C-alpha positions as protocol buffer text, in pm:
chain_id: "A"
residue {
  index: 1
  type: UNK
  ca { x: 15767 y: 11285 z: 16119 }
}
residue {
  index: 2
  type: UNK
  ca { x: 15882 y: 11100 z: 15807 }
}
residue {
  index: 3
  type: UNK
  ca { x: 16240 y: 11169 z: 15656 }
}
residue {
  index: 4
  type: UNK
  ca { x: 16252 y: 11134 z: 15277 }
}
residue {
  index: 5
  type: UNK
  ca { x: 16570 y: 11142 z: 15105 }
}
residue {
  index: 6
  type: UNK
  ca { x: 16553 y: 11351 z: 14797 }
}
residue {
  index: 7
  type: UNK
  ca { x: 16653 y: 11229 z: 14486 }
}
residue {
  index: 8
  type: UNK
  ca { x: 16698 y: 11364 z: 14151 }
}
residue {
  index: 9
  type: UNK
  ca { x: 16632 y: 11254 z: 13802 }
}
residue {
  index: 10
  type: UNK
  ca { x: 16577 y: 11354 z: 13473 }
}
residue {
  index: 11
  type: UNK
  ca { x: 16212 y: 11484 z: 13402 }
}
residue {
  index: 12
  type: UNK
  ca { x: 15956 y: 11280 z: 13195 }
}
residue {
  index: 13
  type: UNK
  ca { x: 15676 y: 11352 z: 13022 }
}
residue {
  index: 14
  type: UNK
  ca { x: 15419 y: 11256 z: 13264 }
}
residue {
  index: 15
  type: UNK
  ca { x: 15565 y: 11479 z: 13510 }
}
residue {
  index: 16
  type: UNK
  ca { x: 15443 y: 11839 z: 13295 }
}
residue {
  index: 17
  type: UNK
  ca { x: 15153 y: 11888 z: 13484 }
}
residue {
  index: 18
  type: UNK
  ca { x: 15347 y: 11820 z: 13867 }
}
residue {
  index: 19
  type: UNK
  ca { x: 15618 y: 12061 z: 13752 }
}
residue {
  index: 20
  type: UNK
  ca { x: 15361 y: 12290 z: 13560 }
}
residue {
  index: 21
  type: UNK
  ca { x: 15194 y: 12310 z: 13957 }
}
residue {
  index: 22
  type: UNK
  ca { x: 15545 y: 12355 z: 14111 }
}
residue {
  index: 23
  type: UNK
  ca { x: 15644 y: 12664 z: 13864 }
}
residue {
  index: 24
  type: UNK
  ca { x: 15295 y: 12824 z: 13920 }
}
residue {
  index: 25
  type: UNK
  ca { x: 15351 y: 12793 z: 14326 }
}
residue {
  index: 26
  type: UNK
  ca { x: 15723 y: 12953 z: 14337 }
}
residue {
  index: 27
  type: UNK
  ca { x: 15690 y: 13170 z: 14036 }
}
residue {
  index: 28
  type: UNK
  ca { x: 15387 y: 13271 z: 14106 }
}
residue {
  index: 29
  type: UNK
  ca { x: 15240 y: 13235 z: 13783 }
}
residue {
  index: 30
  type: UNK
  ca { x: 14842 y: 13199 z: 13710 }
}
residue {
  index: 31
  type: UNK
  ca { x: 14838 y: 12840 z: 13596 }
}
residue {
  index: 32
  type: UNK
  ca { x: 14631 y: 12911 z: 13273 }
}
residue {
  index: 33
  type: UNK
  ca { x: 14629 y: 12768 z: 12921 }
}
residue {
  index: 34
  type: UNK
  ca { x: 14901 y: 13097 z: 12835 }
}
residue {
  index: 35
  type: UNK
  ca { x: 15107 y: 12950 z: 13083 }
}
residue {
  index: 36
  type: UNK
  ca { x: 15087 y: 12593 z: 12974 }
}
residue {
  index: 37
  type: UNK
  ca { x: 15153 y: 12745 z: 12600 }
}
residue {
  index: 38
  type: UNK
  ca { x: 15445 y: 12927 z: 12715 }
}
residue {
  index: 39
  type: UNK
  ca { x: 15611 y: 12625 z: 12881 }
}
residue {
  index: 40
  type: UNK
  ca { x: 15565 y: 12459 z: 12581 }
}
residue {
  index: 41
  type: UNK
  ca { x: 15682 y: 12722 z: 12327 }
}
residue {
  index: 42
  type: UNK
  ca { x: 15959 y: 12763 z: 12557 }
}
residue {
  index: 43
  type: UNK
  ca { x: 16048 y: 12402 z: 12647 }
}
residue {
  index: 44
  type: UNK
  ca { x: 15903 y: 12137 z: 12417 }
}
residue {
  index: 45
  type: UNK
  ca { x: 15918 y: 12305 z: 12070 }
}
residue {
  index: 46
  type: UNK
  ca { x: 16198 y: 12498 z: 12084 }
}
residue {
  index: 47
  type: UNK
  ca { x: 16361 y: 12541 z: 11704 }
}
residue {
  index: 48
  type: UNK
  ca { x: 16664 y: 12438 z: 11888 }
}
residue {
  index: 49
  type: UNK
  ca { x: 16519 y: 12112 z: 12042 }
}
residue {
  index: 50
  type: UNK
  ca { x: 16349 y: 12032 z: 12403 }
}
residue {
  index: 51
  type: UNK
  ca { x: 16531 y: 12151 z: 12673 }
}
residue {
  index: 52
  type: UNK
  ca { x: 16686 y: 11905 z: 12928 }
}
residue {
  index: 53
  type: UNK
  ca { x: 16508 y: 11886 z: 13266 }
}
residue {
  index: 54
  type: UNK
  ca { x: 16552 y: 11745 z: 13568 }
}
residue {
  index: 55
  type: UNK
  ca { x: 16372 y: 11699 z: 13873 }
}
residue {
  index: 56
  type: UNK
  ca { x: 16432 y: 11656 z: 14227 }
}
residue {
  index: 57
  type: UNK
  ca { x: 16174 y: 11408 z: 14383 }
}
residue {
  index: 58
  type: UNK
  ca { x: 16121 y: 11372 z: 14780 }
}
residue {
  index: 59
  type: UNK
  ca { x: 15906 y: 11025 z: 14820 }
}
residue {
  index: 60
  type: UNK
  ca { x: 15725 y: 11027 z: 14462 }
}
residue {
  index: 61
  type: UNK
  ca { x: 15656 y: 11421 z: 14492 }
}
residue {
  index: 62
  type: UNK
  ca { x: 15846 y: 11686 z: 14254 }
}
residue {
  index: 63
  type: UNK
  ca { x: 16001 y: 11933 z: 14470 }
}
residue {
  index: 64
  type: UNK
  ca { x: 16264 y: 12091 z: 14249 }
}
residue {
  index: 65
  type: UNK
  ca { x: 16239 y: 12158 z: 13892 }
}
residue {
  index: 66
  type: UNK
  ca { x: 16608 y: 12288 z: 13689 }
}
residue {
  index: 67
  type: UNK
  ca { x: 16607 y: 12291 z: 13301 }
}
residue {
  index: 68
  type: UNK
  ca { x: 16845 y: 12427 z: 13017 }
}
residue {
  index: 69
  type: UNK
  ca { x: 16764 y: 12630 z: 12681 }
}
residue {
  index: 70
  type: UNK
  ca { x: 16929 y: 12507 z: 12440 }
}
residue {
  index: 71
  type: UNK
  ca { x: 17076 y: 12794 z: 12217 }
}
residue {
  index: 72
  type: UNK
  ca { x: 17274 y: 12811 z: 11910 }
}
residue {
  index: 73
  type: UNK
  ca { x: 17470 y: 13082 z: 11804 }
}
residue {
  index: 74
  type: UNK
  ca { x: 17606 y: 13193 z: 11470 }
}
residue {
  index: 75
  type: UNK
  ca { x: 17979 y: 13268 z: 11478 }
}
residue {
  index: 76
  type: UNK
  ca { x: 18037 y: 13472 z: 11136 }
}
residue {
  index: 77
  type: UNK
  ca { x: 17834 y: 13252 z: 10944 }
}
residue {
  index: 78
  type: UNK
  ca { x: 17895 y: 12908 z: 11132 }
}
residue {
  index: 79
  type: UNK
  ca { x: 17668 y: 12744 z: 11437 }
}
């Protein structure tokens, strides 16, 4: 058996259709173009700007996927 030592770094562009894979497995989502759009919508085009994403990498596979919204929020009339 080989060992691998995970790792983590911040997710790149290239690695959309790994983690795209990895969400459908553990989320069990049908990995269709509505997905893929939703991920997107969600992720990449936010209003508020792309989320930042990370992933956790075992050898050169993604194992682990994390990401943050970004939000903002209007406090009587400021952001």
């Amino acid at each position: 058996m080989t060992v691998h030592a995970t790792a983590l770094r911040p997710a790149e562009p290239g690695d959309r259709a790994e983690i795209l894979a990895l969400l459908s497995k553990t989320l069990s989502w049908v990995p269709d173009e509505l997905f893929e759009r939703f991920f997107a919508w969600k992720h990449e085009q936010s209003p508020f700007g792309p989320s930042p994403a990370w992933v956790a990498i075992d050898g050169a596979r993604i194992v682990g996927f994390r990401t943050f919204m970004r939000w903002a929020f209007d406090d009587r009339g400021g952001v």
